[in-house]
Coordinates of C-alpha atoms in Angstrom, one line a residue:
M1 CA -42.0 -37.7 -9.2
R2 CA -40.8 -40.6 -6.9
L3 CA -38.9 -39.8 -3.8
K4 CA -35.8 -41.5 -5.0
S5 CA -35.8 -39.3 -8.2
K6 CA -36.4 -36.2 -6.1
I7 CA -33.5 -36.9 -3.8
Y8 CA -31.3 -37.7 -6.8
L9 CA -32.3 -34.6 -8.7
Y10 CA -32.1 -32.2 -5.7
T11 CA -28.8 -33.4 -4.4
S12 CA -27.3 -33.2 -7.9
V13 CA -28.6 -29.7 -8.5
L14 CA -27.5 -28.5 -5.1
F15 CA -24.0 -29.9 -5.6
A16 CA -23.8 -28.3 -9.1
I17 CA -24.9 -24.9 -7.6
L18 CA -22.3 -25.2 -4.8
L19 CA -19.5 -26.3 -7.1
T20 CA -20.3 -23.4 -9.5
A21 CA -20.4 -20.9 -6.7
V22 CA -17.0 -22.2 -5.4
C23 CA -15.4 -22.0 -8.9
I24 CA -16.7 -18.5 -9.5
S25 CA -15.5 -17.4 -6.1
V26 CA -12.0 -18.9 -6.7
Y27 CA -11.8 -17.2 -10.1
M28 CA -13.0 -13.8 -8.8
L29 CA -10.6 -13.9 -5.9
F30 CA -7.6 -15.0 -8.0
G31 CA -8.5 -12.4 -10.7
R32 CA -8.7 -9.6 -8.1
M33 CA -5.4 -10.6 -6.6
A34 CA -3.7 -10.9 -10.0
I35 CA -5.0 -7.5 -11.3
G36 CA -4.2 -5.9 -7.9
D37 CA -0.6 -7.1 -8.0
E38 CA -0.2 -6.0 -11.6
T39 CA -1.6 -2.6 -10.8
R40 CA 0.8 -2.1 -7.9
R41 CA 3.7 -3.1 -10.1
I42 CA 2.8 -0.7 -12.9
E43 CA 2.1 2.1 -10.3
A44 CA 5.6 1.7 -8.8
E45 CA 7.1 1.7 -12.3
A46 CA 5.1 4.8 -13.2
L47 CA 6.3 6.8 -10.2
L48 CA 9.9 6.0 -11.1
I49 CA 9.4 7.0 -14.8
A50 CA 7.5 10.2 -13.9
D51 CA 10.3 11.3 -11.5
R52 CA 13.0 10.8 -14.2
V53 CA 11.0 12.4 -16.9
A54 CA 10.3 15.5 -14.8
S55 CA 14.0 15.8 -13.8
S56 CA 15.3 15.6 -17.4
A57 CA 12.6 17.7 -19.1
S58 CA 14.8 20.8 -19.2
E59 CA 17.7 19.1 -20.8
I60 CA 16.2 16.7 -23.3
A61 CA 13.6 17.3 -26.0
P62 CA 10.2 16.1 -25.0
D63 CA 9.9 13.5 -27.8
D64 CA 13.3 12.0 -27.1
L65 CA 12.6 12.1 -23.4
L66 CA 9.4 10.2 -23.6
R67 CA 10.8 7.7 -26.1
A68 CA 13.6 6.9 -23.7
Y69 CA 11.3 5.9 -20.9
V70 CA 8.3 4.4 -22.8
P71 CA 7.4 0.9 -21.6
A72 CA 8.0 -2.0 -24.1
D73 CA 4.3 -3.0 -24.2
G74 CA 2.7 0.3 -23.3
M75 CA 2.4 4.1 -24.0
L76 CA 3.7 7.2 -22.3
R77 CA 1.9 10.6 -22.5
V78 CA 2.2 14.0 -20.7
V79 CA -1.1 15.8 -20.3
R80 CA -1.3 19.6 -19.7
P81 CA -3.8 21.1 -17.2
D82 CA -5.9 22.4 -20.2
G83 CA -6.4 18.7 -21.3
T84 CA -4.0 18.8 -24.2
S85 CA -1.0 16.5 -24.3
L86 CA 2.4 16.2 -25.8
P87 CA 2.5 13.6 -28.6
A88 CA 2.1 10.1 -27.1
V89 CA 5.0 7.7 -27.5
T90 CA 4.8 3.9 -27.9
N91 CA 7.0 1.0 -28.8
G92 CA 4.5 -0.5 -31.2
D93 CA 2.6 -2.8 -28.8
G94 CA 1.0 0.2 -27.2
D95 CA -0.3 1.8 -30.4
P96 CA -4.0 0.8 -29.6
F97 CA -3.8 3.0 -26.5
I98 CA -3.1 6.2 -28.4
T99 CA -6.7 6.5 -29.6
E100 CA -8.2 6.0 -26.1
A101 CA -9.7 9.0 -24.5
Y102 CA -7.8 10.7 -21.7
E103 CA -8.0 13.6 -19.3
Y104 CA -5.9 15.6 -16.9
R105 CA -5.4 14.1 -13.4
E106 CA -4.3 16.3 -10.5
D107 CA -3.5 13.4 -8.2
L108 CA -2.0 10.0 -8.3
N109 CA -4.6 7.8 -10.0
N110 CA -4.8 4.3 -11.6
E111 CA -7.5 2.9 -13.9
H112 CA -8.3 -0.6 -15.3
L113 CA -9.4 0.0 -18.9
S114 CA -9.7 -2.0 -22.1
G115 CA -8.8 -1.3 -25.6
G116 CA -7.8 -3.1 -28.8
G117 CA -9.4 -6.3 -27.4
H118 CA -7.2 -6.4 -24.3
G119 CA -7.2 -4.8 -20.9
Y120 CA -4.6 -2.3 -19.7
I121 CA -3.7 -0.3 -16.6
R122 CA -3.3 3.5 -16.9
V123 CA -1.5 5.3 -14.1
S124 CA -1.5 9.1 -13.8
V125 CA 1.3 10.7 -11.8
P126 CA 1.3 14.5 -11.2
V127 CA 4.8 16.1 -11.7
I128 CA 6.3 19.7 -11.8
W129 CA 7.5 20.3 -15.3
S130 CA 10.5 22.4 -16.2
D131 CA 8.4 25.5 -16.8
G132 CA 6.9 25.2 -13.3
E133 CA 3.6 23.9 -14.6
V134 CA 2.0 20.8 -12.9
R135 CA 1.5 18.2 -15.6
S136 CA 0.2 14.6 -15.5
V137 CA 2.5 11.9 -16.7
Q138 CA 0.3 9.0 -17.8
I139 CA 1.7 5.5 -18.4
S140 CA -0.5 2.7 -19.9
R141 CA 0.6 -0.9 -19.9
S142 CA -1.1 -4.0 -21.3
I143 CA -2.1 -6.8 -18.9
A144 CA -2.7 -9.4 -21.6
D145 CA -0.5 -11.9 -19.9
T146 CA -2.5 -11.7 -16.7
E147 CA -5.7 -12.0 -18.6
G148 CA -4.3 -15.0 -20.5
R149 CA -3.6 -16.7 -17.1
L150 CA -7.1 -15.9 -16.0
A151 CA -8.5 -17.4 -19.2
V152 CA -6.5 -20.6 -18.5
L153 CA -7.8 -20.6 -14.9
R154 CA -11.4 -20.3 -16.2
T155 CA -10.9 -23.3 -18.5
V156 CA -9.3 -25.4 -15.7
L157 CA -12.1 -24.5 -13.2
A158 CA -14.8 -25.4 -15.8
L159 CA -13.2 -28.7 -16.6
V160 CA -12.7 -29.5 -12.9
A161 CA -16.4 -28.6 -12.2
L162 CA -17.5 -30.9 -15.0
L163 CA -15.3 -33.8 -13.9
A164 CA -16.4 -33.3 -10.3
M165 CA -20.0 -33.6 -11.3
V166 CA -19.6 -37.2 -12.4
P167 CA -18.7 -38.6 -8.9
A168 CA -21.2 -36.1 -7.4
I169 CA -24.0 -37.6 -9.5
L170 CA -22.9 -41.1 -8.7
A171 CA -22.8 -40.2 -5.0
S172 CA -26.3 -38.7 -5.2
G173 CA -27.5 -42.0 -6.6
V174 CA -25.8 -43.9 -3.8
L175 CA -27.3 -41.5 -1.2
A176 CA -30.8 -41.8 -2.7
N177 CA -30.6 -45.6 -2.7
R178 CA -29.4 -45.6 0.9
I179 CA -32.2 -43.4 2.1
I180 CA -34.8 -45.2 0.0
R181 CA -33.8 -48.7 1.0
P182 CA -35.4 -48.8 4.4
I183 CA -38.5 -46.9 3.1
S184 CA -38.7 -49.5 0.2
A185 CA -38.4 -52.3 2.7
L186 CA -41.1 -50.7 4.9
T187 CA -43.4 -50.3 1.9
G188 CA -42.7 -53.9 0.7
T189 CA -43.3 -55.3 4.2
M190 CA -46.6 -53.4 4.5
S191 CA -47.6 -54.7 1.1
D192 CA -46.8 -58.3 2.1
I193 CA -48.7 -57.8 5.3
R194 CA -51.7 -56.5 3.4
Q195 CA -51.6 -59.4 0.9
S196 CA -50.8 -62.3 3.2
G197 CA -52.5 -61.1 6.3
T198 CA -49.4 -62.0 8.4
F199 CA -47.3 -59.7 10.5
R200 CA -43.6 -59.1 9.6
Q201 CA -40.8 -56.9 10.8
I202 CA -38.2 -55.1 8.6
E203 CA -34.5 -55.4 8.8
T204 CA -32.6 -52.8 6.9
G205 CA -29.2 -53.2 8.6
Q206 CA -29.1 -49.5 9.6
K207 CA -26.7 -48.6 12.4
P208 CA -28.5 -47.5 15.6
G209 CA -28.6 -43.7 16.2
D210 CA -29.8 -42.3 12.9
E211 CA -33.4 -41.4 11.9
L212 CA -33.7 -44.4 9.5
A213 CA -32.8 -46.8 12.3
E214 CA -35.3 -45.1 14.5
M215 CA -37.9 -45.4 11.8
E216 CA -37.1 -49.1 11.5
R217 CA -37.3 -49.6 15.3
T218 CA -40.6 -47.7 15.6
F219 CA -42.2 -49.6 12.7
N220 CA -41.1 -53.0 14.2
E221 CA -42.5 -51.9 17.6
M222 CA -45.8 -50.9 15.9
I223 CA -46.0 -54.3 14.1
A224 CA -45.3 -56.1 17.4
L225 CA -48.0 -54.1 19.1
L226 CA -50.5 -54.8 16.2
E227 CA -49.6 -58.4 16.2
T228 CA -50.2 -58.6 20.0
N229 CA -53.5 -56.8 19.8
F230 CA -54.5 -59.0 16.8
E231 CA -53.7 -62.1 18.8
R232 CA -55.6 -60.8 21.7
Q233 CA -58.6 -60.1 19.5
E234 CA -58.4 -63.6 18.0
R235 CA -58.0 -65.2 21.3
F236 CA -60.9 -63.2 22.7
V237 CA -63.2 -64.2 19.9
S238 CA -62.1 -67.8 20.2
D239 CA -62.4 -67.8 24.0
A240 CA -65.8 -66.1 23.9
S241 CA -67.2 -68.4 21.3
H242 CA -65.9 -71.5 23.2
E243 CA -66.8 -70.5 26.7
L244 CA -70.2 -68.8 26.1
K245 CA -71.5 -71.6 24.0
T246 CA -72.4 -73.9 26.9
P247 CA -74.2 -71.4 29.2
L248 CA -76.1 -70.0 26.2
T249 CA -77.2 -73.6 25.3
I250 CA -78.3 -74.2 28.9
I251 CA -80.2 -70.9 29.0
E252 CA -81.9 -71.7 25.7
S253 CA -82.8 -75.3 26.8
Y254 CA -84.3 -74.1 30.1
A255 CA -86.2 -71.3 28.4
N256 CA -87.7 -73.8 26.0
L257 CA -88.6 -76.0 29.0
L258 CA -90.3 -73.1 30.7
R259 CA -92.3 -72.3 27.6
R260 CA -93.5 -76.0 27.3
R261 CA -94.1 -77.0 30.9
G262 CA -93.4 -73.9 33.2
R263 CA -97.1 -73.1 33.6
E264 CA -98.2 -76.6 34.6
R265 CA -95.3 -77.7 36.8
P266 CA -94.0 -75.3 39.4
E267 CA -91.0 -77.4 40.2
V268 CA -89.9 -77.2 36.6
F269 CA -90.4 -73.4 36.7
D270 CA -88.2 -73.1 39.9
E271 CA -85.5 -75.3 38.4
A272 CA -85.4 -73.5 35.1
V273 CA -85.3 -70.0 36.7
D274 CA -82.5 -71.1 39.1
A275 CA -80.5 -72.5 36.2
I276 CA -81.0 -69.5 34.0
L277 CA -80.0 -67.1 36.8
S278 CA -76.9 -69.2 37.7
E279 CA -75.8 -69.4 34.1
S280 CA -76.4 -65.7 33.6
V281 CA -74.2 -64.8 36.6
R282 CA -71.5 -67.1 35.4
M283 CA -71.7 -65.6 31.9
R284 CA -71.3 -62.1 33.4
E285 CA -68.2 -63.2 35.3
L286 CA -66.8 -65.0 32.3
T287 CA -67.4 -62.0 30.0
E288 CA -65.7 -59.7 32.5
R289 CA -62.7 -61.9 32.8
L290 CA -62.5 -62.4 29.0
L291 CA -62.5 -58.6 28.6
Q292 CA -59.7 -58.3 31.3
S293 CA -57.6 -60.9 29.4
A294 CA -58.1 -59.2 26.0
R295 CA -57.6 -55.7 27.2
R296 CA -55.0 -53.6 25.4
P297 CA -51.8 -53.4 27.5
E298 CA -51.3 -49.6 27.3
A299 CA -54.6 -49.1 29.0
D300 CA -53.3 -50.2 32.4
T301 CA -50.6 -48.6 34.6
L302 CA -49.2 -49.2 38.1
Q303 CA -49.9 -46.8 41.0
L304 CA -47.2 -47.7 43.5
T305 CA -47.9 -46.8 47.2
E306 CA -46.9 -47.9 50.6
A307 CA -49.6 -50.5 51.2
D308 CA -50.6 -52.3 54.4
L309 CA -51.2 -55.9 53.4
A310 CA -52.7 -56.8 56.8
K311 CA -55.4 -54.2 56.2
C312 CA -56.0 -55.3 52.6
V313 CA -56.4 -58.9 53.7
R314 CA -58.8 -58.1 56.5
E315 CA -61.0 -55.9 54.3
S316 CA -61.0 -58.4 51.4
A317 CA -61.9 -61.3 53.7
S318 CA -64.7 -59.2 55.3
V319 CA -66.2 -58.5 51.8
I320 CA -66.2 -62.2 50.8
S321 CA -67.6 -63.3 54.2
K322 CA -70.5 -60.8 54.1
A323 CA -71.3 -61.5 50.4
Y324 CA -71.4 -65.3 50.6
G325 CA -72.0 -66.0 54.3
R326 CA -68.7 -67.9 54.5
K327 CA -66.4 -67.9 57.4
V328 CA -63.0 -66.4 56.6
E329 CA -60.4 -66.5 59.4
V330 CA -57.6 -64.0 59.2
E331 CA -54.3 -64.4 61.1
S332 CA -51.9 -61.4 60.6
A333 CA -49.6 -59.0 62.3
E334 CA -50.9 -55.6 63.0
F335 CA -49.0 -54.0 60.1
V336 CA -47.3 -55.6 57.1
T337 CA -46.2 -52.9 54.7
V338 CA -44.9 -53.2 51.2
T339 CA -44.5 -50.9 48.2
T340 CA -47.0 -52.1 45.6
D341 CA -50.2 -51.4 43.7
E342 CA -52.8 -51.9 46.4
A343 CA -55.8 -52.1 43.9
K344 CA -54.1 -55.0 42.1
V345 CA -53.3 -56.7 45.3
R346 CA -57.0 -56.6 46.3
Q347 CA -57.9 -57.9 42.8
L348 CA -55.5 -60.8 43.3
L349 CA -56.9 -61.6 46.8
F350 CA -60.5 -61.6 45.5
I351 CA -59.6 -64.1 42.8
L352 CA -57.9 -66.4 45.3
L353 CA -60.6 -66.1 48.0
D354 CA -63.3 -66.6 45.3
N355 CA -61.6 -69.8 44.2
A356 CA -61.3 -71.0 47.8
R357 CA -65.1 -70.3 48.3
K358 CA -66.0 -72.2 45.2
Y359 CA -64.1 -75.4 45.8
S360 CA -64.5 -75.8 49.6
E361 CA -67.5 -75.8 52.0
E362 CA -65.5 -75.3 55.2
K363 CA -63.9 -72.2 56.6
I364 CA -61.2 -70.3 54.6
E365 CA -58.0 -69.3 56.4
V366 CA -55.8 -66.3 55.4
E367 CA -52.4 -65.7 57.0
T368 CA -50.2 -62.7 56.6
L369 CA -46.5 -62.8 57.6
G370 CA -43.4 -60.7 57.1
G371 CA -42.5 -57.1 57.3
K372 CA -39.7 -55.4 59.3
G373 CA -37.1 -56.3 56.7
L374 CA -38.5 -59.8 55.9
P375 CA -40.4 -60.7 52.7
A376 CA -44.1 -60.2 53.0
V377 CA -46.1 -63.4 52.6
I378 CA -49.9 -64.1 52.2
R379 CA -51.3 -67.6 52.4
V380 CA -54.9 -68.5 51.4
K381 CA -55.9 -71.9 52.6
D382 CA -59.1 -73.9 52.0
R383 CA -60.1 -77.4 53.0
G384 CA -61.7 -78.4 49.8
V385 CA -61.4 -81.2 47.2
G386 CA -57.8 -80.3 46.4
I387 CA -55.8 -80.6 43.1
P388 CA -53.9 -83.7 42.0
E389 CA -50.1 -83.2 42.0
A390 CA -49.9 -84.0 38.3
E391 CA -52.3 -81.2 37.5
L392 CA -50.6 -78.4 39.5
P393 CA -48.2 -77.2 36.7
K394 CA -51.3 -76.6 34.4
V395 CA -53.5 -74.7 36.7
F396 CA -52.3 -71.3 35.5
D397 CA -53.1 -72.1 31.9
R398 CA -56.0 -70.3 30.3
F399 CA -59.3 -72.2 30.6
Y400 CA -57.7 -75.2 32.1
R401 CA -60.0 -77.1 34.5
V402 CA -59.0 -80.0 36.7
D403 CA -62.5 -81.4 36.6
S404 CA -64.9 -80.0 34.0
S405 CA -68.1 -81.4 35.6
R406 CA -67.1 -79.9 38.9
T407 CA -66.2 -76.5 37.5
R408 CA -69.5 -76.4 35.7
Q409 CA -71.3 -76.9 39.0
T410 CA -69.2 -74.3 40.8
G411 CA -69.2 -71.8 38.0
G412 CA -65.5 -71.9 37.2
S413 CA -64.2 -70.7 33.8
G414 CA -60.5 -71.6 34.0
L415 CA -59.5 -67.9 33.8
G416 CA -59.2 -67.0 37.4
L417 CA -55.8 -68.5 38.2
S418 CA -54.4 -67.4 34.8
L419 CA -55.3 -63.8 35.6
A420 CA -53.9 -64.2 39.1
K421 CA -50.6 -65.3 37.7
D422 CA -50.6 -62.3 35.3
I423 CA -51.2 -59.9 38.2
A424 CA -48.5 -61.6 40.3
D425 CA -46.0 -61.3 37.5
V426 CA -46.7 -57.6 37.1
L427 CA -46.4 -56.9 40.8
N428 CA -43.2 -59.0 41.1
I429 CA -44.9 -61.5 43.4
A430 CA -44.0 -65.2 43.5
I431 CA -47.1 -67.3 43.5
R432 CA -47.1 -71.0 44.5
I433 CA -49.8 -73.6 44.9
D434 CA -49.6 -76.5 47.2
S435 CA -52.5 -79.0 47.2
E436 CA -53.5 -82.4 48.3
V437 CA -56.5 -84.3 47.0
G438 CA -59.2 -84.4 49.7
R439 CA -57.4 -82.1 52.1
G440 CA -57.4 -78.8 50.4
T441 CA -55.2 -76.2 48.7
T442 CA -52.8 -73.5 49.9
V443 CA -51.9 -70.5 47.6
T444 CA -48.8 -68.6 48.8
L445 CA -47.9 -65.1 47.6
T446 CA -44.4 -63.9 48.4
F447 CA -43.6 -60.2 47.8
A448 CA -40.2 -59.2 46.7
P449 CA -38.3 -57.4 49.5
E450 CA -37.5 -54.4 47.2
G451 CA -41.1 -54.3 45.8
I452 CA -41.6 -53.9 42.1
P453 CA -38.2 -53.6 40.3
P454 CA -37.5 -50.2 38.6
R455 CA -37.0 -52.0 35.3
V456 CA -40.8 -52.7 35.0
S457 CA -42.2 -49.7 33.2
E458 CA -45.8 -48.8 33.2
K459 CA -46.1 -50.1 29.7
E460 CA -44.5 -53.4 30.6
A461 CA -46.5 -53.7 33.8
G462 CA -49.7 -53.4 31.8
R463 CA -48.8 -56.1 29.2
Y464 CA -51.2 -58.5 30.7
G465 CA -54.2 -56.2 30.3
L466 CA -55.4 -56.3 33.9
L467 CA -58.3 -54.2 35.0
R468 CA -58.4 -52.1 38.1
R469 CA -61.6 -53.5 39.4
S470 CA -61.5 -53.9 43.2
A471 CA -64.2 -51.4 44.0
R472 CA -66.4 -52.7 41.2
H473 CA -65.8 -56.3 42.4
D474 CA -66.9 -55.3 45.9
G475 CA -70.1 -53.8 44.5
R476 CA -70.7 -57.0 42.4
L477 CA -70.3 -59.2 45.4
E478 CA -72.7 -57.1 47.5
Q479 CA -75.2 -57.2 44.6
R480 CA -74.9 -61.0 44.4
K481 CA -75.6 -61.3 48.1
E482 CA -78.8 -59.3 47.7
E483 CA -79.9 -61.4 44.8
E484 CA -79.2 -64.7 46.7
E485 CA -81.1 -63.4 49.8

């Protein structure tokens, strides 16, 4: 059975059960109240009649006495202690009560009985008869009128229940449709996604705050995440196939050259080995950065601490200097502290220092300013070839290279500055590049005075898929130094 049919059936049955229970409760309560009122009225009348009968028993013949006080729609009987009675007296309507069984009652008593197809109330009142004997005066009265009103009430309640079921069934259908609508939209959207291969979100028009709106929001977030991950996967495949094609071709060409001429010509051997080693190192760096770029956002978080930028700069510069034998001058105050993720700051510095090393032969200068209430600033300067002014807005694009031939020689992949921009955005750092062709490039990092804003959650901070790799990068640089030596 479909969910819509289940909701429709269950709500209709539940409403029918509740309505029936209410009608039965109303009928029973009203019936009990009506019978109770009738019993009290007959009991009061019986007390009055019994008192008058007992007081007149010595003056009037029993038959005449009872006939004088018999109710219009009932019966009057006097029962002796031995269980016998004087002849019962009725006015015609009470004739069916004469044949009913009776017994002597020593105390005031009332009973709800039935006879002749109708109910009646019998009240027994003990009295002292004229001869001193305690007898029971029993008065029986019909409650047909009350039962008739209860029958009318039963009919009315039954009709009301049947009429009320019509809007209840319609309301169940409306409720089922309202509940099923977002689920149907969800199912339809998933079916469309499966058939078309494209990602879509659902819009059911639910008001925020209920579970259906929460389901819609959760599904749309899941679709957005899947779409982002799918795009990252496609981009990774595209980037990898595009960027790895050239170094693989170079490695294959030099391997063939080695196979043909490597044994006879030592200079060809040396050239081929150097080229293969260089392209292998570049492929490793490129693969690592591709994986960083394609990494799932939720896998990364921020670890905010009070970091000393001056110390970070000095240690990062020392690693680059020792690994590549390059002179890196550091000018900094003794302490420049900010609240940030120190590991990511180191990663950002390694990218900028590595770029400065690749595109300049002279010394690299790093300057650290700020602190004591002023924004912290880090500047990385090189005296390399520089970047044309027209190219500066594009340098943060993925795989963008100012000069493809030059970047092939230096090992550039076009991913470094793109990752640097991603890291800077996560850490709330403003990054600016100033460059002049032939004179060098300066990259300026300006830290926000308040650090990373509270609105950047861990999930948002990880949306660029950045790896925490500072220690691993240090080890890679030391390994490369050993290989080059």
